[in-house]
């Protein structure tokens, strides 16, 4: 099933993980170009650029931050996941094999991160969000973690539409 990139089985996201590479690489490359244009339009003020993503968009945003040279104003991931978790930063970068990837971890360490996940989300298990948190923390990212005891749809209805 394709959104930002292909996956084989949402119940086991590590199964046939290699199918994610091509689409994730293309998506991250596109987002990096967009980030560079935004930074240029802001006179180089990277701290004013924040990436945010839901589900696969969150995974794409995370991999974008892993593959930029300098930190951003922030990264927000809701109901996200971490393709290729359990690997070093260098290995994650080598999987996508993008051009102009930094050798240091400056962007990862200096970009503040907020990761949020609902504990009862039927499509994106809370463990997926915990993997995002744990992976980024292992790279010395500044991660704030929040879990909500509901599912994503109920959480959004309550906050966006003020429904109980």
Short mmCIF file of the C-alpha atoms (twelve columns), coordinates in Angstrom:
data_MODEL
# 
_entry.id   MODEL 
# 
loop_
_atom_site.group_PDB 
_atom_site.id 
_atom_site.type_symbol 
_atom_site.label_atom_id 
_atom_site.label_alt_id 
_atom_site.label_comp_id 
_atom_site.label_asym_id 
_atom_site.label_seq_id 
_atom_site.Cartn_x 
_atom_site.Cartn_y 
_atom_site.Cartn_z 
_atom_site.pdbx_PDB_model_num 
ATOM 1   C CA . UNK A 1   0.000   0.000  0.000  1 
ATOM 2   C CA . UNK A 2   1.523   3.311  -1.012 1 
ATOM 3   C CA . UNK A 3   1.207   6.696  0.599  1 
ATOM 4   C CA . UNK A 4   4.596   8.363  0.887  1 
ATOM 5   C CA . UNK A 5   6.323   5.052  0.229  1 
ATOM 6   C CA . UNK A 6   5.413   1.396  -0.143 1 
ATOM 7   C CA . UNK A 7   4.916   -0.947 2.789  1 
ATOM 8   C CA . UNK A 8   4.198   -4.638 2.729  1 
ATOM 9   C CA . UNK A 9   2.207   -5.270 5.922  1 
ATOM 10  C CA . UNK A 10  1.144   -2.600 8.436  1 
ATOM 11  C CA . UNK A 11  0.903   -5.281 11.122 1 
ATOM 12  C CA . UNK A 12  4.602   -6.106 10.613 1 
ATOM 13  C CA . UNK A 13  6.338   -3.031 9.238  1 
ATOM 14  C CA . UNK A 14  9.745   -4.697 9.285  1 
ATOM 15  C CA . UNK A 15  8.623   -7.408 6.864  1 
ATOM 16  C CA . UNK A 16  10.025  -6.757 3.369  1 
ATOM 17  C CA . UNK A 17  11.335  -3.449 4.663  1 
ATOM 18  C CA . UNK A 18  13.437  -2.986 1.528  1 
ATOM 19  C CA . UNK A 19  10.240  -2.137 -0.395 1 
ATOM 20  C CA . UNK A 20  10.199  1.197  1.456  1 
ATOM 21  C CA . UNK A 21  13.562  2.391  0.194  1 
ATOM 22  C CA . UNK A 22  12.696  3.763  -3.263 1 
ATOM 23  C CA . UNK A 23  9.619   5.758  -2.243 1 
ATOM 24  C CA . UNK A 24  11.128  6.978  1.029  1 
ATOM 25  C CA . UNK A 25  14.258  8.103  -0.815 1 
ATOM 26  C CA . UNK A 26  12.189  10.060 -3.355 1 
ATOM 27  C CA . UNK A 27  9.991   11.587 -0.648 1 
ATOM 28  C CA . UNK A 28  12.913  12.622 1.564  1 
ATOM 29  C CA . UNK A 29  14.753  14.120 -1.417 1 
ATOM 30  C CA . UNK A 30  11.642  16.173 -2.298 1 
ATOM 31  C CA . UNK A 31  11.141  17.371 1.266  1 
ATOM 32  C CA . UNK A 32  14.824  18.335 1.561  1 
ATOM 33  C CA . UNK A 33  14.430  20.522 -1.547 1 
ATOM 34  C CA . UNK A 34  11.327  22.110 -0.034 1 
ATOM 35  C CA . UNK A 35  13.163  22.737 3.253  1 
ATOM 36  C CA . UNK A 36  16.058  24.369 1.382  1 
ATOM 37  C CA . UNK A 37  13.639  26.648 -0.514 1 
ATOM 38  C CA . UNK A 38  11.878  27.623 2.721  1 
ATOM 39  C CA . UNK A 39  15.179  28.321 4.488  1 
ATOM 40  C CA . UNK A 40  16.282  30.482 1.546  1 
ATOM 41  C CA . UNK A 41  12.976  32.385 1.572  1 
ATOM 42  C CA . UNK A 42  13.547  33.049 5.300  1 
ATOM 43  C CA . UNK A 43  17.020  34.455 4.717  1 
ATOM 44  C CA . UNK A 44  18.733  31.342 6.042  1 
ATOM 45  C CA . UNK A 45  16.771  31.192 9.302  1 
ATOM 46  C CA . UNK A 46  16.550  27.402 9.651  1 
ATOM 47  C CA . UNK A 47  15.136  27.754 13.161 1 
ATOM 48  C CA . UNK A 48  11.874  28.996 11.635 1 
ATOM 49  C CA . UNK A 49  11.303  25.776 9.673  1 
ATOM 50  C CA . UNK A 50  9.374   22.993 11.399 1 
ATOM 51  C CA . UNK A 51  8.587   19.634 9.814  1 
ATOM 52  C CA . UNK A 52  5.489   17.774 10.948 1 
ATOM 53  C CA . UNK A 53  3.986   14.509 9.831  1 
ATOM 54  C CA . UNK A 54  1.295   11.984 10.582 1 
ATOM 55  C CA . UNK A 55  1.915   8.257  10.111 1 
ATOM 56  C CA . UNK A 56  4.074   7.762  6.988  1 
ATOM 57  C CA . UNK A 57  4.423   11.534 6.764  1 
ATOM 58  C CA . UNK A 58  5.994   11.397 10.209 1 
ATOM 59  C CA . UNK A 59  8.382   8.685  9.080  1 
ATOM 60  C CA . UNK A 60  9.292   10.793 6.047  1 
ATOM 61  C CA . UNK A 61  9.834   13.883 8.195  1 
ATOM 62  C CA . UNK A 62  12.078  11.916 10.574 1 
ATOM 63  C CA . UNK A 63  14.220  10.583 7.742  1 
ATOM 64  C CA . UNK A 64  14.413  14.090 6.295  1 
ATOM 65  C CA . UNK A 65  15.884  15.428 9.544  1 
ATOM 66  C CA . UNK A 66  18.309  12.483 9.600  1 
ATOM 67  C CA . UNK A 67  19.523  13.563 6.159  1 
ATOM 68  C CA . UNK A 68  19.868  17.359 6.375  1 
ATOM 69  C CA . UNK A 69  23.126  19.155 7.147  1 
ATOM 70  C CA . UNK A 70  21.867  21.628 9.741  1 
ATOM 71  C CA . UNK A 71  19.174  21.569 12.402 1 
ATOM 72  C CA . UNK A 72  15.680  22.942 11.982 1 
ATOM 73  C CA . UNK A 73  13.252  24.723 14.282 1 
ATOM 74  C CA . UNK A 74  11.537  21.470 15.124 1 
ATOM 75  C CA . UNK A 75  10.171  18.098 14.136 1 
ATOM 76  C CA . UNK A 76  6.699   16.877 15.137 1 
ATOM 77  C CA . UNK A 77  5.622   13.279 14.597 1 
ATOM 78  C CA . UNK A 78  2.116   12.030 15.356 1 
ATOM 79  C CA . UNK A 79  1.252   8.329  15.092 1 
ATOM 80  C CA . UNK A 80  4.507   7.860  13.237 1 
ATOM 81  C CA . UNK A 81  6.959   5.086  12.791 1 
ATOM 82  C CA . UNK A 82  10.648  4.564  12.133 1 
ATOM 83  C CA . UNK A 83  11.589  2.650  9.001  1 
ATOM 84  C CA . UNK A 84  14.870  0.817  9.478  1 
ATOM 85  C CA . UNK A 85  14.905  1.243  13.256 1 
ATOM 86  C CA . UNK A 86  17.608  -0.445 15.272 1 
ATOM 87  C CA . UNK A 87  20.381  0.770  12.989 1 
ATOM 88  C CA . UNK A 88  23.040  3.421  13.495 1 
ATOM 89  C CA . UNK A 89  22.578  6.883  12.046 1 
ATOM 90  C CA . UNK A 90  25.248  6.151  9.440  1 
ATOM 91  C CA . UNK A 91  23.501  2.925  8.404  1 
ATOM 92  C CA . UNK A 92  20.098  4.680  8.173  1 
ATOM 93  C CA . UNK A 93  21.630  7.298  5.922  1 
ATOM 94  C CA . UNK A 94  23.366  4.705  3.753  1 
ATOM 95  C CA . UNK A 95  20.093  2.832  3.157  1 
ATOM 96  C CA . UNK A 96  18.553  5.827  1.380  1 
ATOM 97  C CA . UNK A 97  21.885  6.687  -0.284 1 
ATOM 98  C CA . UNK A 98  21.014  10.352 -0.824 1 
ATOM 99  C CA . UNK A 99  23.446  12.924 -2.180 1 
ATOM 100 C CA . UNK A 100 24.910  15.611 0.076  1 
ATOM 101 C CA . UNK A 101 24.262  13.836 3.369  1 
ATOM 102 C CA . UNK A 102 26.255  15.159 6.330  1 
ATOM 103 C CA . UNK A 103 28.806  13.005 8.092  1 
ATOM 104 C CA . UNK A 104 28.058  14.531 11.501 1 
ATOM 105 C CA . UNK A 105 24.940  14.357 13.669 1 
ATOM 106 C CA . UNK A 106 24.485  18.121 14.144 1 
ATOM 107 C CA . UNK A 107 21.012  18.346 12.597 1 
ATOM 108 C CA . UNK A 108 19.712  15.421 14.632 1 
ATOM 109 C CA . UNK A 109 21.124  16.712 17.932 1 
ATOM 110 C CA . UNK A 110 19.980  20.335 17.450 1 
ATOM 111 C CA . UNK A 111 16.450  19.879 16.081 1 
ATOM 112 C CA . UNK A 112 13.884  19.739 18.923 1 
ATOM 113 C CA . UNK A 113 11.522  16.782 18.456 1 
ATOM 114 C CA . UNK A 114 7.986   16.145 19.682 1 
ATOM 115 C CA . UNK A 115 6.685   12.596 19.200 1 
ATOM 116 C CA . UNK A 116 3.042   11.872 20.073 1 
ATOM 117 C CA . UNK A 117 1.075   8.662  19.810 1 
ATOM 118 C CA . UNK A 118 -2.285  7.296  20.920 1 
ATOM 119 C CA . UNK A 119 -2.154  4.048  22.856 1 
ATOM 120 C CA . UNK A 120 -5.303  2.632  21.253 1 
ATOM 121 C CA . UNK A 121 -4.632  3.500  17.621 1 
ATOM 122 C CA . UNK A 122 -5.778  0.465  15.606 1 
ATOM 123 C CA . UNK A 123 -3.649  1.269  12.529 1 
ATOM 124 C CA . UNK A 124 -0.456  2.622  14.014 1 
ATOM 125 C CA . UNK A 125 0.493   0.799  17.183 1 
ATOM 126 C CA . UNK A 126 1.950   2.829  20.026 1 
ATOM 127 C CA . UNK A 127 5.083   0.683  19.785 1 
ATOM 128 C CA . UNK A 128 5.745   2.338  16.415 1 
ATOM 129 C CA . UNK A 129 5.876   5.740  18.088 1 
ATOM 130 C CA . UNK A 130 8.075   4.389  20.849 1 
ATOM 131 C CA . UNK A 131 10.502  3.152  18.166 1 
ATOM 132 C CA . UNK A 132 10.642  6.682  16.742 1 
ATOM 133 C CA . UNK A 133 11.356  8.058  20.213 1 
ATOM 134 C CA . UNK A 134 13.945  5.397  21.039 1 
ATOM 135 C CA . UNK A 135 15.750  5.630  17.690 1 
ATOM 136 C CA . UNK A 136 16.005  9.404  17.779 1 
ATOM 137 C CA . UNK A 137 17.065  9.348  21.429 1 
ATOM 138 C CA . UNK A 138 19.815  6.873  20.564 1 
ATOM 139 C CA . UNK A 139 21.102  9.496  18.090 1 
ATOM 140 C CA . UNK A 140 21.160  12.105 20.917 1 
ATOM 141 C CA . UNK A 141 18.108  13.981 19.621 1 
ATOM 142 C CA . UNK A 142 16.164  16.223 22.009 1 
ATOM 143 C CA . UNK A 143 12.940  14.178 22.110 1 
ATOM 144 C CA . UNK A 144 9.769   15.005 24.011 1 
ATOM 145 C CA . UNK A 145 7.391   12.013 24.133 1 
ATOM 146 C CA . UNK A 146 3.640   12.090 24.764 1 
ATOM 147 C CA . UNK A 147 1.207   9.177  24.853 1 
ATOM 148 C CA . UNK A 148 -2.556  9.631  24.835 1 
ATOM 149 C CA . UNK A 149 -4.953  6.941  26.161 1 
ATOM 150 C CA . UNK A 150 -7.264  6.960  23.146 1 
ATOM 151 C CA . UNK A 151 -7.189  6.370  19.406 1 
ATOM 152 C CA . UNK A 152 -6.047  8.993  16.909 1 
ATOM 153 C CA . UNK A 153 -9.519  9.698  15.505 1 
ATOM 154 C CA . UNK A 154 -10.976 10.363 18.967 1 
ATOM 155 C CA . UNK A 155 -7.979  12.498 19.883 1 
ATOM 156 C CA . UNK A 156 -8.346  14.627 16.737 1 
ATOM 157 C CA . UNK A 157 -12.122 14.992 17.154 1 
ATOM 158 C CA . UNK A 158 -11.656 16.153 20.742 1 
ATOM 159 C CA . UNK A 159 -8.966  18.700 19.908 1 
ATOM 160 C CA . UNK A 160 -9.896  19.886 16.437 1 
ATOM 161 C CA . UNK A 161 -13.685 19.724 16.586 1 
ATOM 162 C CA . UNK A 162 -14.079 20.100 20.364 1 
ATOM 163 C CA . UNK A 163 -16.064 16.859 20.590 1 
ATOM 164 C CA . UNK A 164 -15.959 14.752 23.736 1 
# 
